[in-house]
């Protein structure tokens, strides 16, 4: 219900297609506990309980641009989550300089993973398809139809495969130039929950910055 | 007339002025109606409740509304923003009452609000899922001929606009709506067409709804049906209980517009149900050591809960 309300809200505001439709996870599903196949990432009918952490993640296509965003919060106070979000906030501040200084995708992924371990968090984005820390996003994505398969719009499959899949996915095997637009989605886990953010990072030849900082 | 700015524009409603002390009663009208048909309920409940009767599905004004904006979840989001504006702290008791086409919206909104809702009352209407499962019943299909006719582009619009004095008054006569309440002819052509397009939006949702798992409401639900409704035959307990864990069904003598034709009886039944739920809420607040969210006047003004079936 929550995920479909997010989709409905976006559609009512002019979105006609999705890179991927909304995901909504809460409780231990935010760290993908019990998720064994891709179909199990999809939202379920489980009701959220007070104090539980939730994650919303959606990627609408608007005016030819993919806006992939992820957000973590909790229903009521959750001190453990506050701590996790502080860690993610610090990581977010560091990531642009990590991208511009380290330069190699595989090393960035390993460095982020080490930061997770040092802070005592599990790496949950390793459980994503292809264990990605992020993926490229592109301009001029067609919005002509909203046909989806496994929650992803045809535009996602087309955008990722037509340009060579492995160059589009940022994981420990990534090689090549990082220049371009990236949806970066570090996802950490504790025993009870997971937390993430997802934002668009602009990577240039010598610098990197969050797209939202342009405003 | 009052209005709030909702997610996608302005939402207009009839009822009583905002009062943050009174419990909220949200009345959702059907087709081809307007909030004016809740007049008897506004008069009856407005002393102790804040009564809100929004214009649904583009029935206010003269602007065409895209069919996509009439999906049940779109309307639920609009109504959620209305409720948020009226009750930002979400502490006031809230009842939703839907009639006819207002019921699928009421039910979807109830599922969206979950524990925030104090009670849901449905009058001669079904949720989308219940309707989807009924469409394999010849008995229901025969009563829903107009819904299927409304799916035909151009022709249905042509018939509705060139024969406004025929089709809508025919529906009113069939449903036994008193002449002085027949407001269909006063709706603008655009409002009437918007209103009809709700059926297109809802029918497109039916296949997905048919195969979806039922979401069971935990809030109490009261379903009231006329035994001679020409558009819907009364539901069985099994039919509704898949989506309602605390369900009461009342089948009354009458047709489709019971809240107008039999308003005294309906107000008494609504009052009884609301009284019952508010009384329980006061007990819960007291047992948790909280100060009751509602004044005793609100509950004492209503009739005691009537015997339920």
mmCIF file with all atom_site columns, C-alpha atoms in Angstrom, chain A residues 1 4-13 45-47, chain B residues 7-8 68-69 71 73-74 77 108 111-112 114 213 215:
data_model
loop_
_atom_site.group_PDB
_atom_site.id
_atom_site.type_symbol
_atom_site.label_atom_id
_atom_site.label_alt_id
_atom_site.label_comp_id
_atom_site.label_asym_id
_atom_site.label_entity_id
_atom_site.label_seq_id
_atom_site.pdbx_PDB_ins_code
_atom_site.Cartn_x
_atom_site.Cartn_y
_atom_site.Cartn_z
_atom_site.occupancy
_atom_site.B_iso_or_equiv
_atom_site.pdbx_formal_charge
_atom_site.auth_seq_id
_atom_site.auth_comp_id
_atom_site.auth_asym_id
_atom_site.auth_atom_id
_atom_site.pdbx_PDB_model_num
ATOM 1  C CA . UNK A 1 1   ? 0.000  0.000   0.000   1.00 0.00 ? 1   UNK A CA 1
ATOM 2  C CA . UNK A 1 4   ? 1.716  2.089   -4.456  1.00 0.00 ? 4   UNK A CA 1
ATOM 3  C CA . UNK A 1 5   ? 0.764  5.386   -2.766  1.00 0.00 ? 5   UNK A CA 1
ATOM 4  C CA . UNK A 1 6   ? 4.247  6.722   -3.552  1.00 0.00 ? 6   UNK A CA 1
ATOM 5  C CA . UNK A 1 7   ? 3.781  5.667   -7.199  1.00 0.00 ? 7   UNK A CA 1
ATOM 6  C CA . UNK A 1 8   ? 0.290  7.207   -7.283  1.00 0.00 ? 8   UNK A CA 1
ATOM 7  C CA . UNK A 1 9   ? 1.526  10.479  -5.815  1.00 0.00 ? 9   UNK A CA 1
ATOM 8  C CA . UNK A 1 10  ? 4.223  10.740  -8.469  1.00 0.00 ? 10  UNK A CA 1
ATOM 9  C CA . UNK A 1 11  ? 1.817  9.842   -11.264 1.00 0.00 ? 11  UNK A CA 1
ATOM 10 C CA . UNK A 1 12  ? -0.648 12.484  -10.046 1.00 0.00 ? 12  UNK A CA 1
ATOM 11 C CA . UNK A 1 13  ? 2.197  14.985  -10.341 1.00 0.00 ? 13  UNK A CA 1
ATOM 12 C CA . UNK A 1 45  ? 1.367  -6.554  3.025   1.00 0.00 ? 45  UNK A CA 1
ATOM 13 C CA . UNK A 1 46  ? 3.181  -6.544  6.371   1.00 0.00 ? 46  UNK A CA 1
ATOM 14 C CA . UNK A 1 47  ? 2.087  -3.610  8.534   1.00 0.00 ? 47  UNK A CA 1
ATOM 15 C CA . UNK B 2 7   ? -1.560 17.797  -3.134  1.00 0.00 ? 7   UNK B CA 1
ATOM 16 C CA . UNK B 2 8   ? -2.783 18.541  -6.629  1.00 0.00 ? 8   UNK B CA 1
ATOM 17 C CA . UNK B 2 68  ? -5.933 8.919   -14.027 1.00 0.00 ? 68  UNK B CA 1
ATOM 18 C CA . UNK B 2 69  ? -6.568 11.333  -11.148 1.00 0.00 ? 69  UNK B CA 1
ATOM 19 C CA . UNK B 2 71  ? -8.074 6.245   -9.250  1.00 0.00 ? 71  UNK B CA 1
ATOM 20 C CA . UNK B 2 73  ? -5.487 5.835   -4.426  1.00 0.00 ? 73  UNK B CA 1
ATOM 21 C CA . UNK B 2 74  ? -5.325 9.281   -6.030  1.00 0.00 ? 74  UNK B CA 1
ATOM 22 C CA . UNK B 2 77  ? -4.173 10.849  -1.240  1.00 0.00 ? 77  UNK B CA 1
ATOM 23 C CA . UNK B 2 108 ? -9.097 2.657   0.137   1.00 0.00 ? 108 UNK B CA 1
ATOM 24 C CA . UNK B 2 111 ? -6.716 1.042   4.348   1.00 0.00 ? 111 UNK B CA 1
ATOM 25 C CA . UNK B 2 112 ? -4.336 3.965   3.940   1.00 0.00 ? 112 UNK B CA 1
ATOM 26 C CA . UNK B 2 114 ? -5.072 1.994   9.114   1.00 0.00 ? 114 UNK B CA 1
ATOM 27 C CA . UNK B 2 213 ? -4.443 -10.158 -1.370  1.00 0.00 ? 213 UNK B CA 1
ATOM 28 C CA . UNK B 2 215 ? -6.034 -5.986  3.218   1.00 0.00 ? 215 UNK B CA 1
#
